[in-house]
Tab-separated table of C-alpha atoms in Angstrom:
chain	number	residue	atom	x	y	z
V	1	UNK	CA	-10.315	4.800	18.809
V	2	UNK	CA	-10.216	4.104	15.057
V	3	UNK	CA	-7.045	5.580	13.073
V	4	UNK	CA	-5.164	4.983	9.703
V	5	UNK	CA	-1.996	3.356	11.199
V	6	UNK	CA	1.314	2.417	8.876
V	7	UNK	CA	2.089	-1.010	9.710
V	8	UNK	CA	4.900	-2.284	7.406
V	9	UNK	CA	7.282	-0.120	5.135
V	10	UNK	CA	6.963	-0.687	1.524
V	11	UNK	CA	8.473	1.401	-1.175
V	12	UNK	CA	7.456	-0.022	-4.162
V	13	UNK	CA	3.894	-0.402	-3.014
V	14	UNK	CA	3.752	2.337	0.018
V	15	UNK	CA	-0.792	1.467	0.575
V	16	UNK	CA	0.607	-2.605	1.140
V	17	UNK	CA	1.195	-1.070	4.828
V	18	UNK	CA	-1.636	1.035	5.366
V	19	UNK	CA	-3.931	-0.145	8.017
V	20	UNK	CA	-7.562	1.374	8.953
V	21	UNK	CA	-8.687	0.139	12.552
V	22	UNK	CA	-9.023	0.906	16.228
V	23	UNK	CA	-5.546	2.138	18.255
V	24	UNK	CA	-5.314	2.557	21.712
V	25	UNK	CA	-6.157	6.355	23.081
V	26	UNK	CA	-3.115	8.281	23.057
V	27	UNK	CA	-0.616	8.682	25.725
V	28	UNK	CA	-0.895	12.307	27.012
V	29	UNK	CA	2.866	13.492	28.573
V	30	UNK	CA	3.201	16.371	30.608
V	31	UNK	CA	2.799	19.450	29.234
V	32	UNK	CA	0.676	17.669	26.572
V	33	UNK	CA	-2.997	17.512	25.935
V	34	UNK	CA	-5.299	16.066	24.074
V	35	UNK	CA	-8.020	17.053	20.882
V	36	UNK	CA	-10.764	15.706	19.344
V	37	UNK	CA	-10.093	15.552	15.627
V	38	UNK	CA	-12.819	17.124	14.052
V	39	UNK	CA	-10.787	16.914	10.298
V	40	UNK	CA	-7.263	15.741	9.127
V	41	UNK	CA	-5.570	16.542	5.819
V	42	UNK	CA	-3.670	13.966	3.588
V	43	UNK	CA	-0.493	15.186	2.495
V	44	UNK	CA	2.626	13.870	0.511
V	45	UNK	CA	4.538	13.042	4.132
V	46	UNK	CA	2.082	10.432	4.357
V	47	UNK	CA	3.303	8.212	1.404
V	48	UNK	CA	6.876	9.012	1.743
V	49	UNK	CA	6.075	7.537	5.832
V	50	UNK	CA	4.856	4.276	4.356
V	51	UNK	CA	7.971	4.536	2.278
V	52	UNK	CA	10.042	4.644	5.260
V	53	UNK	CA	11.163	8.150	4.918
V	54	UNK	CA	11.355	9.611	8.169
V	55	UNK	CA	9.545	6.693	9.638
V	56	UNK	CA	11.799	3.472	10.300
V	57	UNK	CA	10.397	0.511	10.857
V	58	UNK	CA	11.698	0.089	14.577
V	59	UNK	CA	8.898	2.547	15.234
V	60	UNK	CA	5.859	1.187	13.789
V	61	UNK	CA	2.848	0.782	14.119
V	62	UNK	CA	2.413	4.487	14.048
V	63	UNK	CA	-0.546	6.586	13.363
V	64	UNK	CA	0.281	9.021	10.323
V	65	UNK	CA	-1.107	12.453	9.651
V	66	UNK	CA	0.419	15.723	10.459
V	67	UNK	CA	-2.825	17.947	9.587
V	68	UNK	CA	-6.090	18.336	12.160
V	69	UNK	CA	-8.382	20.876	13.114
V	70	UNK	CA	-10.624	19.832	16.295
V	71	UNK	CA	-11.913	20.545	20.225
V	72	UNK	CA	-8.941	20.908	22.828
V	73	UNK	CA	-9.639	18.722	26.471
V	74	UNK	CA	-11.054	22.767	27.306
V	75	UNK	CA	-13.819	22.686	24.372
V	76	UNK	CA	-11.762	25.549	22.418
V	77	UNK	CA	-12.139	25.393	18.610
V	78	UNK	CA	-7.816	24.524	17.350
V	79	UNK	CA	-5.654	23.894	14.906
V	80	UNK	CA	-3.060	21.895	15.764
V	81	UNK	CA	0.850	23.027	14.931
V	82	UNK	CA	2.568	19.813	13.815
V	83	UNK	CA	6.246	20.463	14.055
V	84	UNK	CA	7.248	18.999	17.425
V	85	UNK	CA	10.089	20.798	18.503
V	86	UNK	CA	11.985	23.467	20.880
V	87	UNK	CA	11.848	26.671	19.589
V	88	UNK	CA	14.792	27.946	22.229
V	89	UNK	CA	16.702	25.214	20.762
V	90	UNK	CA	16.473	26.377	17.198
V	91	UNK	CA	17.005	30.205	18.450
V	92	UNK	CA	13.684	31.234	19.101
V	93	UNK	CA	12.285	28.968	15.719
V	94	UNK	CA	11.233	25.368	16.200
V	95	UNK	CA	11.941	24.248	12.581
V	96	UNK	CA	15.436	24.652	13.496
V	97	UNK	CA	15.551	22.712	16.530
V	98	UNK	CA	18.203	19.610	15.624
V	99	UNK	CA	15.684	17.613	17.596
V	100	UNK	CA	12.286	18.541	16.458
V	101	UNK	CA	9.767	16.249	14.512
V	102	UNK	CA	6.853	16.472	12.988
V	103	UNK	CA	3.595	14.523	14.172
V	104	UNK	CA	3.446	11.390	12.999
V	105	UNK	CA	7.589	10.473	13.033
V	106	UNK	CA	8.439	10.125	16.305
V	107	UNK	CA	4.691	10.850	17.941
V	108	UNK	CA	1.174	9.177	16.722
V	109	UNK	CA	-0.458	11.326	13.668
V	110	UNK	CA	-3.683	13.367	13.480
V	111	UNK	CA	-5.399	10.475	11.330
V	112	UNK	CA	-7.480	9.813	14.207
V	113	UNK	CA	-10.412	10.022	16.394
V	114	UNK	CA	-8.013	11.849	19.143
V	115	UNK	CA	-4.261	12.873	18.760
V	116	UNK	CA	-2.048	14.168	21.992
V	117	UNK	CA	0.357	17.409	21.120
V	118	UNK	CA	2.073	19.830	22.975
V	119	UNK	CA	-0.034	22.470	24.788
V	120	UNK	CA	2.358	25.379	22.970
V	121	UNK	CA	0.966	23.332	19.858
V	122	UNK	CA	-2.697	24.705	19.696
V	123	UNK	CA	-3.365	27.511	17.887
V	124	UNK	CA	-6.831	28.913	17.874
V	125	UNK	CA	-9.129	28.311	14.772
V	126	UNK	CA	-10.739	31.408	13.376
V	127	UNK	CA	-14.843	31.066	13.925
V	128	UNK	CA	-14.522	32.137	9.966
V	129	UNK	CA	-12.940	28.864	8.315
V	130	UNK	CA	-14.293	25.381	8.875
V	131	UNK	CA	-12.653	22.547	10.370
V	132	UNK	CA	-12.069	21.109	7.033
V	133	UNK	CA	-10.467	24.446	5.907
V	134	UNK	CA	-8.397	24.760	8.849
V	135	UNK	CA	-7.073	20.985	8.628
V	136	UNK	CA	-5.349	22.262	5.475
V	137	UNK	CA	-3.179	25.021	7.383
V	138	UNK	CA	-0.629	23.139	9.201
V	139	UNK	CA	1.702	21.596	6.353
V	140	UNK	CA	0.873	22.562	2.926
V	141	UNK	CA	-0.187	26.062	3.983
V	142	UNK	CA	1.882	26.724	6.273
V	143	UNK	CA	4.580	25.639	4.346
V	144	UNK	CA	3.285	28.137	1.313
V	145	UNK	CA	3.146	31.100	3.524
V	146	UNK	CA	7.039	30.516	5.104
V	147	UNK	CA	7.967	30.458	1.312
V	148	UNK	CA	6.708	33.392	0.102
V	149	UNK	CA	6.407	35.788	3.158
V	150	UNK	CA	9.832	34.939	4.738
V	151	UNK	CA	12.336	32.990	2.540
V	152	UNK	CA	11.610	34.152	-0.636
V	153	UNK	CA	11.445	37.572	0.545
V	154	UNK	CA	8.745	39.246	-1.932
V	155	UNK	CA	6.876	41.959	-1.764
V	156	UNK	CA	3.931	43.088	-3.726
V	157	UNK	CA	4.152	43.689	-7.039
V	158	UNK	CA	7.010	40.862	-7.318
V	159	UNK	CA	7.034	37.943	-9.734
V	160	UNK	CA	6.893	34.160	-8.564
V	161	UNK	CA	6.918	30.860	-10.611
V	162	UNK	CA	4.954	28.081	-8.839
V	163	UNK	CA	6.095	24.721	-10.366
V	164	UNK	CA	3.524	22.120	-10.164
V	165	UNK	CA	0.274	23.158	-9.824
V	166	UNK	CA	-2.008	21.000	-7.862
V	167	UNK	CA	0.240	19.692	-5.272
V	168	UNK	CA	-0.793	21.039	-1.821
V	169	UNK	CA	2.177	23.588	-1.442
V	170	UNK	CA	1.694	24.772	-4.938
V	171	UNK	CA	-2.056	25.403	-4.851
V	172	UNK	CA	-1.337	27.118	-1.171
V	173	UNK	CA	1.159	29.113	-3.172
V	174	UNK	CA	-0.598	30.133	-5.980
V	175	UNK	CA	-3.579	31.309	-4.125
V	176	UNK	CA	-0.955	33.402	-1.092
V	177	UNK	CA	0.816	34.984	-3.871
V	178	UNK	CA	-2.412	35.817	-5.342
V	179	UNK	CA	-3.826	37.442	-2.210
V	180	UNK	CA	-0.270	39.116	-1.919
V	181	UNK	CA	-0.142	40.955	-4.653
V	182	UNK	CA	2.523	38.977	-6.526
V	183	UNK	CA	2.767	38.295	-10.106
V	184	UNK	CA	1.882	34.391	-10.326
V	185	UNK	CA	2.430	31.979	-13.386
V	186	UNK	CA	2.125	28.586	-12.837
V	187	UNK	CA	2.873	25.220	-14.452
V	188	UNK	CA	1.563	21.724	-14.650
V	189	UNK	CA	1.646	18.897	-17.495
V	190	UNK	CA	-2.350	18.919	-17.284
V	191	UNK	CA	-4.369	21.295	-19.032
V	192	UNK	CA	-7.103	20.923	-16.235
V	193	UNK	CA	-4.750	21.733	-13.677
V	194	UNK	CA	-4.119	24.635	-15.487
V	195	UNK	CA	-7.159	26.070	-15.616
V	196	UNK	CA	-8.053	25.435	-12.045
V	197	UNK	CA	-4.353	26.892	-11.118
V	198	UNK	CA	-5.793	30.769	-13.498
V	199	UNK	CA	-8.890	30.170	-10.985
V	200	UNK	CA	-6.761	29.889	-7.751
V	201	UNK	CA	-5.040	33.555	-8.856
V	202	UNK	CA	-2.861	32.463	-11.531
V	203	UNK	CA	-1.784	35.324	-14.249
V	204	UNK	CA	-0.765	33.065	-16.687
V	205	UNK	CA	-0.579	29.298	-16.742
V	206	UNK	CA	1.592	27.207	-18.940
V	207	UNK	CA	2.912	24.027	-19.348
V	208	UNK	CA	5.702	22.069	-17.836
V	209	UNK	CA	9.135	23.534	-18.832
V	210	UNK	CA	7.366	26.334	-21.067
V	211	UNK	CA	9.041	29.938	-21.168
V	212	UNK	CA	7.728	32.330	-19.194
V	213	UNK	CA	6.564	36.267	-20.240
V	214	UNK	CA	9.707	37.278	-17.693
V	215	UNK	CA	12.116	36.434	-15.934
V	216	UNK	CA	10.857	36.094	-12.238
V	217	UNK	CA	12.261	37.466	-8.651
V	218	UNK	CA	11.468	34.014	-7.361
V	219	UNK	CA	10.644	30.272	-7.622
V	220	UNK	CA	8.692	28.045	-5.526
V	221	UNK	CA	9.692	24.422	-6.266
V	222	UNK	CA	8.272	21.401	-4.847
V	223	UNK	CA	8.660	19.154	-7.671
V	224	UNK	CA	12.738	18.580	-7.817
V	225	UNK	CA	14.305	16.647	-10.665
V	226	UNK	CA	11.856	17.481	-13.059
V	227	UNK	CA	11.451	21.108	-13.237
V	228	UNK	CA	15.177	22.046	-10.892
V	229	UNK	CA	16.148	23.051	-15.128
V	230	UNK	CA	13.395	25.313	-16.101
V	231	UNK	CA	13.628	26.823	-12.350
V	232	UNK	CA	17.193	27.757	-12.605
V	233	UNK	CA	16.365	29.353	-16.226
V	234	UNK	CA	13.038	31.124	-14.803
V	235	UNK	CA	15.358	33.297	-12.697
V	236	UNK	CA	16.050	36.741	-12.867
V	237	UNK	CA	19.695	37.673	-11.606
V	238	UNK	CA	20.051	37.324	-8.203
V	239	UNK	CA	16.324	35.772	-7.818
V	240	UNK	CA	15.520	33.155	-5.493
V	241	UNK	CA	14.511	29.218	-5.660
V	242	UNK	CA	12.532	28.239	-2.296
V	243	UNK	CA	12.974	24.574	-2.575
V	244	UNK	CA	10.700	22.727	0.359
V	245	UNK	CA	10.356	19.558	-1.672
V	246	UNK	CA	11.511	17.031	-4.339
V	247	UNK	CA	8.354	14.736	-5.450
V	248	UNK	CA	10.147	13.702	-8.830
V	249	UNK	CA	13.520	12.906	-7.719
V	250	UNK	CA	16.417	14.790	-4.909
V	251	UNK	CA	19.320	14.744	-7.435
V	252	UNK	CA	18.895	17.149	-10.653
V	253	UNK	CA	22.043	18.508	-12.386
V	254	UNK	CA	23.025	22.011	-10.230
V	255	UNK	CA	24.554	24.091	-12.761
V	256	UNK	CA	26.301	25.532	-10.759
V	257	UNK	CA	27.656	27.724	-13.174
V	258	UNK	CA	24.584	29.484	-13.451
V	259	UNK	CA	24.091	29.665	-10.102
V	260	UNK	CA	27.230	32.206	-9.839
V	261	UNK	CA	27.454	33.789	-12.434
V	262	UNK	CA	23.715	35.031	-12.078
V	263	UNK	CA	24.299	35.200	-8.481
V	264	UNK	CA	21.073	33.257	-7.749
V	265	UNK	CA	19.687	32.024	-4.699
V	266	UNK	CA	18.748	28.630	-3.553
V	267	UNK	CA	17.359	28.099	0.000
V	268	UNK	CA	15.523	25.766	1.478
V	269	UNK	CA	12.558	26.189	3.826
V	270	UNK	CA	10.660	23.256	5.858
V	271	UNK	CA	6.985	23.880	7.413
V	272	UNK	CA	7.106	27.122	9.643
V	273	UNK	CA	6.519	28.206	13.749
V	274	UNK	CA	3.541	28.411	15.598
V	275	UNK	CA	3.376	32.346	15.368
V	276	UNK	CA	3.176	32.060	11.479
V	277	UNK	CA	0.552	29.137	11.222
V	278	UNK	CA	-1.648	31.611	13.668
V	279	UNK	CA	-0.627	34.653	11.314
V	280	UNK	CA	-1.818	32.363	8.119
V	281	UNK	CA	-5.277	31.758	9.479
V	282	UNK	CA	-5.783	35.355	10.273
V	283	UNK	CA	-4.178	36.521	6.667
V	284	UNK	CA	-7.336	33.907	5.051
V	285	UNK	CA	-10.022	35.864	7.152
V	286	UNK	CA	-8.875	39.033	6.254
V	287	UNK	CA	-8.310	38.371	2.452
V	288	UNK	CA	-11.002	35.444	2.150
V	289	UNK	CA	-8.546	33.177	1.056
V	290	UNK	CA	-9.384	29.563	1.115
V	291	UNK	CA	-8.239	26.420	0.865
V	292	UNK	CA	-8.505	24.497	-2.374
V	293	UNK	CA	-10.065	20.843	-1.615
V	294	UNK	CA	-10.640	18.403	-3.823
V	295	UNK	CA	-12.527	15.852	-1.916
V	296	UNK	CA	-13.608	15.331	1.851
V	297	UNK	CA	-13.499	11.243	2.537
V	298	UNK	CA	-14.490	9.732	5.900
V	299	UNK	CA	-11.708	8.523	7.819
V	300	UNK	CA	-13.214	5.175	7.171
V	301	UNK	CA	-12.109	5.372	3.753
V	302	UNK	CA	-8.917	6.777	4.007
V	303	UNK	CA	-6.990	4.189	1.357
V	304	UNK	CA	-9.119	6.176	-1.252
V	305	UNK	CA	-7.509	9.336	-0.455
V	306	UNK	CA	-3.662	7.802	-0.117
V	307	UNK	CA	-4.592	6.115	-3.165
V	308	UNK	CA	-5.366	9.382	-5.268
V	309	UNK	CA	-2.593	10.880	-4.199
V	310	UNK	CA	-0.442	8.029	-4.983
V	311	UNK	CA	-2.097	8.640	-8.373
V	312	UNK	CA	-1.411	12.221	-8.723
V	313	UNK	CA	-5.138	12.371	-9.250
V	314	UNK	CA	-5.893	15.425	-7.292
V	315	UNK	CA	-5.899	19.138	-7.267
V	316	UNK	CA	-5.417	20.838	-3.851
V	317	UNK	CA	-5.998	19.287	-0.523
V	318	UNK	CA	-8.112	15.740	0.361
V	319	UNK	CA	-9.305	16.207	3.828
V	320	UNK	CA	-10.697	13.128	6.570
V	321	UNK	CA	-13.420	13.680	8.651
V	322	UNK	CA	-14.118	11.276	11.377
């Protein structure tokens, strides 16, 4: 079967070990089964795999991907969960799990013609969103949704910074908090992102580090280094900072001293369960909520894709279609 396979760990020049090709069909475990990949999305995991985070090289070649909609081995419409783990090991949540894994660390990716996951792992794909739309759910999305509706703990009528608009999380964000009922500004160093982040749900959009009409109850920060400052400074007292991911750098100053004395928050959240990746596709029927993508590649061409991401030349989620 033809997949997008990392083949050498670079991280200087993660694409060097990006290989496009035919695989062998997967190895199906019990308990496990099999889908047809109707569409995978592209998502920042991917670089940082051909970076070797998460993905040593002992373990390679391995097909990447953690997103795919498709047919299960019973012709039912899915989406597949990604997080490989056992929920009664993390208490009843398989994020917790000390073991678990996504798709694509210790197991071969979506990024192909087929990919093998855990029965528990399918959840059914609403008749309402497409394959490409549904691709989008299992990271970015998913991650969005655990943000706001469980860590951050808002409810509507709150206020929420979203730092970075564009990435995957961000856009998910923007549009959730939208749909919520939150409050939403938004920020981003490009004046197009901007605009497309007001037509995503945005109240107010600004740019990188700029002061905001309020104080908010909460932050949702993907970006890290960069932006950790104007986060902390964002906050009302006792507001929160969901932190699920640092694209500009894992080590900003804490200030810890504003972090007590405004008795503020920081927690950090990782993808989500099963339960809430089947509550998020049933929360975009009922709102009409959808995915923002900004370009649907064959498979074929899948360097493109890592390669405009690499770039930072995209706003919302690039999607493969075999």
């Amino acid at each position: 079967m033809f997949a997008v396979t990392a083949t050498k760990i670079d991280a200087d020049d993660p694409l060097a070990g990006l290989t496009t090709g035919e695989r062998p069909e997967p190895e199906v475990p019990d308990g496990w089964t099999t889908v047809t990949v109707k569409a995978a999305a592209l998502n920042h995991h991917d670089l940082w795999s051909l970076k070797g985070v998460g993905l040593p090289a002992d373990r390679l070649p391995m097909i990447l991907g953690c997103d795919a909609s498709g047919i299960d081995a019973d012709g039912n419409e899915v989406i597949v969960h990604s997080v490989i783990g056992d929920p009664d090991r993390g208490g009843g949540d398989e994020t917790l799990d000390p073991k678990r894994s996504l798709l694509s660390e210790a197991h071969p990716g979506t990024l192909a013609e087929r990919v093998a996951v855990p029965r528990r792992n399918l959840v059914p794909k609403p008749a309402e969103l497409s394959f490409e739309e549904a691709a989008c759910l299992p990271t970015a999305w998913l991650t969005a949704y655990r943000m706001l509706f469980d860590k951050a703990g808002l409810e509507p009528g709150s206020s929420v910074l979203v730092q970075g608009a564009g990435g995957g999380v961000a856009s998910a964000a923007i549009a959730l908090a939208s749909a919520a009922g939150f409050r939403v500004y938004a920020t981003s160093r490009s004046e197009d992102k901007r605009r497309r982040a007001q037509e995503l749900g945005a109240d107010l959009a600004l740019e990188t580090g700029a002061r905001l009409p309020e104080r908010v109850d909460a932050v949702i920060e993907t970006v890290g280094q960069a932006t950790w400052a104007h986060s902390l400074k964002s906050l009302r007292p006792g507001g929160r900072i969901v932190v699920s991911g640092a694209t500009s750098g894992q080590v900003p100053p804490a200030e810890l001293n504003r972090v007590f004395f405004l008795q503020l928050q920081v927690i950090g959240s990782t993808m989500g369960t099963r339960g809430q990746l089947e509550r998020l596709a049933r929360f975009l029927v009922k709102t009409g909520v959808r995915p923002a993508i900004d370009r649907t590649l064959p498979l074929r061409d899948a360097r493109d894709g890592f390669a405009a991401m690499a770039d930072g030349d995209l706003f919302g989620k690039i999607v493969f279609t075999p």
